[in-house]
Amino acid sequence: MTYSYFIFYDEIPTYRFRERVERTKRDKFKLYVSHPFENIRIHVLHSIMQSLHTQETDVYLADNLPDDLEQLIEPYKNEKIFVLTDKNTHRHCFPQISRIGGISEERCIITGSGDEYKNTETLISVWQKLVEGGANRHALLINLGGGMPCDLGGFAAATFKRGIAFINIPTTLLAQVDASVGGKTGINFMGYKNEIGSFMQAKHVLVDTTLLKTLDQPNLISGFAEMIKHAYLKNEALLQRTLDFDILNPDMEELSNLVAESIKIKDEVVTADPFEKNIRKALNLGHTIGHAFESFALKNNRPVLHGYAVAWGMVAELYLAHIKLGFSIKLVEELASYTQKIYGSFSYSKTDFDYLYDTMTHDKKNQAGRINFTLLRAVGDIAINTHCEKDEIIEALNYYLSHQE
């Protein structure tokens, strides 16, 4: 029996005889198998996932999440595969990969949802479930979720049996452009963000921007803050393009393009400095004060999303850049206005300055008791290890307060 394969490319039919047809990431093929006539079957061939050609970790934009993941886990088909996820992502996203061979509900490790679960207790429970599930050093851990599962799961993988392979499937915008890429893993400890951790690169990162449709608006714009940060590090053209993007009513195709640009920027920096000895510190723009805001919020039982804290922190730190390095005050004021519109404001008072300052003294960029910041001379002109005195930091905190009234 002979089967004819009718392949339509951009509505123009051609005819070929072959057993299998693969299309590239931009081709639009439909395959019609037409013998006998009454048993016509139509198949849509899935495209090949798009590599972003990153250096430190293989990052791919998914075309079809289950098919693409199945390809990536093929080398582990004879090993035990575990999935780490939180309650929300287990409900919304795990069903998309649950039928892939090698993945099972029995080896799905489910944590609570939220950064407050990125702690030693949850970490120990992950280790316990790996042991109980019979994981050896050839096992694979898939981290499915936002920044918390990617950070926690990466650290669990890095430390279990001195290191097992892991794949990140980030499901939030923040995780797609930040937490899942770059090899930083860790947990919070004693009220401090990411106080304990290690560097270990994921085997692969599979980014599916269609998963972002499951996000509420606060989590979407939280991730967008990291993209704004990357744009400040790159150039004015990307910064303008990013700030002009309507994140409150997003065009998902354009957002996907911006996500790819953002990941490439982070990869460039991480490749140049994988262990944060030098230029990788650039990625901390907005984070020294932003982390202090996060810690203050947790202390007062009103946690804030990470991206919000980074956005607020960037306003204060770019004001520091203005008084220390001459960064444009006009650009600082534009960002202050933008963050007020998109992220609202962070509430604290002058009586909280000492607590916020003390929290900054725990930042990992500090040396010899000096608080160091990543600042900018201009957009794309980065100044790492910029020491700021306490009175300068207080002035920046005052500036932020004055623009929230």
Short mmCIF file of C-alpha atoms in Angstrom, two decimals, residues 170-307:
data_model
loop_
_atom_site.label_atom_id
_atom_site.label_comp_id
_atom_site.label_asym_id
_atom_site.label_seq_id
_atom_site.Cartn_x
_atom_site.Cartn_y
_atom_site.Cartn_z
CA PRO A 170 9.82 28.94 34.35
CA THR A 171 6.12 29.71 34.44
CA THR A 172 6.25 33.38 35.47
CA LEU A 173 7.73 36.33 33.61
CA LEU A 174 10.10 37.01 36.50
CA ALA A 175 11.44 33.47 36.39
CA GLN A 176 11.72 33.45 32.59
CA VAL A 177 13.98 36.49 32.43
CA ASP A 178 15.76 36.14 35.76
CA ALA A 179 15.48 33.27 38.24
CA SER A 180 15.68 30.38 35.76
CA VAL A 181 18.79 31.66 33.94
CA GLY A 182 22.28 32.24 35.27
CA GLY A 183 23.00 29.45 37.72
CA LYS A 184 22.12 31.19 40.98
CA THR A 185 20.33 28.87 43.38
CA GLY A 186 19.42 29.35 47.00
CA ILE A 187 17.02 29.90 49.86
CA ASN A 188 16.14 32.70 52.27
CA PHE A 189 17.49 32.46 55.82
CA MET A 190 16.80 34.36 59.05
CA GLY A 191 14.77 36.96 57.21
CA TYR A 192 17.39 37.69 54.54
CA LYS A 193 16.85 37.11 50.84
CA ASN A 194 18.93 34.34 49.22
CA GLU A 195 21.28 34.23 52.20
CA ILE A 196 22.29 30.59 51.53
CA GLY A 197 22.90 29.22 48.06
CA SER A 198 25.31 28.09 45.38
CA PHE A 199 26.10 28.48 41.71
CA MET A 200 24.98 25.63 39.47
CA GLN A 201 23.78 25.92 35.90
CA ALA A 202 20.59 24.20 34.79
CA LYS A 203 21.08 21.53 32.15
CA HIS A 204 18.43 23.26 30.06
CA VAL A 205 15.91 26.08 30.45
CA LEU A 206 12.68 25.72 28.48
CA VAL A 207 10.74 28.99 28.19
CA ASP A 208 7.12 28.84 27.08
CA THR A 209 5.64 32.35 26.96
CA THR A 210 2.12 30.94 26.48
CA LEU A 211 2.28 29.99 30.18
CA LEU A 212 2.23 33.68 31.00
CA LYS A 213 -1.45 33.74 30.11
CA THR A 214 -2.09 31.99 33.43
CA LEU A 215 -0.57 34.90 35.40
CA ASP A 216 -2.52 37.60 37.14
CA GLN A 217 -1.51 41.18 36.38
CA PRO A 218 0.60 41.75 39.55
CA ASN A 219 2.83 38.76 38.79
CA LEU A 220 3.16 39.76 35.14
CA ILE A 221 4.30 43.29 35.91
CA SER A 222 6.55 41.98 38.68
CA GLY A 223 8.62 40.14 36.09
CA PHE A 224 8.59 43.13 33.80
CA ALA A 225 10.66 45.09 36.34
CA GLU A 226 13.63 42.80 35.68
CA MET A 227 13.23 43.43 31.95
CA ILE A 228 13.33 47.18 32.61
CA LYS A 229 16.51 46.64 34.62
CA HIS A 230 18.12 44.71 31.75
CA ALA A 231 17.18 47.51 29.36
CA TYR A 232 18.91 50.10 31.59
CA LEU A 233 22.03 47.94 31.43
CA LYS A 234 21.90 47.62 27.62
CA ASN A 235 21.08 50.82 25.75
CA GLU A 236 18.59 53.67 25.38
CA ALA A 237 16.86 52.13 22.36
CA LEU A 238 15.87 48.98 24.25
CA LEU A 239 15.00 51.03 27.34
CA GLN A 240 12.59 53.19 25.35
CA ARG A 241 11.10 50.16 23.62
CA THR A 242 10.58 48.47 26.98
CA LEU A 243 9.05 51.47 28.76
CA ASP A 244 6.77 52.11 25.76
CA PHE A 245 5.45 48.53 25.92
CA ASP A 246 1.96 48.38 27.42
CA ILE A 247 2.49 45.74 30.10
CA LEU A 248 -1.02 46.34 31.46
CA ASN A 249 -2.52 45.26 28.11
CA PRO A 250 0.31 43.20 26.63
CA ASP A 251 0.80 42.16 23.04
CA MET A 252 2.01 38.60 23.75
CA GLU A 253 4.02 38.29 20.53
CA GLU A 254 5.97 41.46 21.24
CA LEU A 255 6.36 40.39 24.86
CA SER A 256 7.89 37.12 23.67
CA ASN A 257 10.40 39.10 21.60
CA LEU A 258 11.29 41.27 24.58
CA VAL A 259 11.67 38.18 26.78
CA ALA A 260 14.19 36.72 24.32
CA GLU A 261 16.15 40.02 24.31
CA SER A 262 16.14 40.12 28.10
CA ILE A 263 17.39 36.54 28.46
CA LYS A 264 20.22 37.22 26.01
CA ILE A 265 21.33 40.27 27.99
CA LYS A 266 21.48 38.28 31.21
CA ASP A 267 23.33 35.45 29.47
CA GLU A 268 25.94 37.85 28.09
CA VAL A 269 26.66 39.16 31.57
CA VAL A 270 26.67 35.72 33.21
CA THR A 271 28.96 34.29 30.51
CA ALA A 272 31.47 37.07 31.15
CA ASP A 273 31.36 36.51 34.93
CA PRO A 274 29.65 33.25 35.97
CA PHE A 275 30.49 33.51 39.70
CA GLU A 276 29.71 37.21 40.25
CA LYS A 277 33.26 38.38 40.85
CA ASN A 278 32.99 41.37 38.55
CA ILE A 279 30.57 42.55 35.87
CA ARG A 280 27.79 40.13 36.84
CA LYS A 281 27.18 42.44 39.79
CA ALA A 282 25.57 44.71 37.18
CA LEU A 283 22.49 42.49 37.42
CA ASN A 284 22.00 43.75 40.99
CA LEU A 285 20.86 47.19 39.84
CA GLY A 286 17.92 48.09 42.08
CA HIS A 287 18.41 45.03 44.25
CA THR A 288 20.39 46.34 47.23
CA ILE A 289 17.62 48.71 48.29
CA GLY A 290 14.98 46.46 46.70
CA HIS A 291 15.97 43.52 48.90
CA ALA A 292 15.86 45.80 51.95
CA PHE A 293 12.31 46.76 51.00
CA GLU A 294 11.42 43.05 50.66
CA SER A 295 12.90 42.19 54.04
CA PHE A 296 11.12 45.14 55.68
CA ALA A 297 7.82 44.03 54.12
CA LEU A 298 8.27 40.44 55.35
CA LYS A 299 9.15 41.68 58.84
CA ASN A 300 5.87 43.60 58.91
CA ASN A 301 3.82 40.67 57.55
CA ARG A 302 2.97 42.40 54.29
CA PRO A 303 5.18 40.65 51.71
CA VAL A 304 5.63 42.26 48.31
CA LEU A 305 6.43 40.70 44.96
CA HIS A 306 10.14 40.75 44.10
CA GLY A 307 9.76 42.75 40.89
#
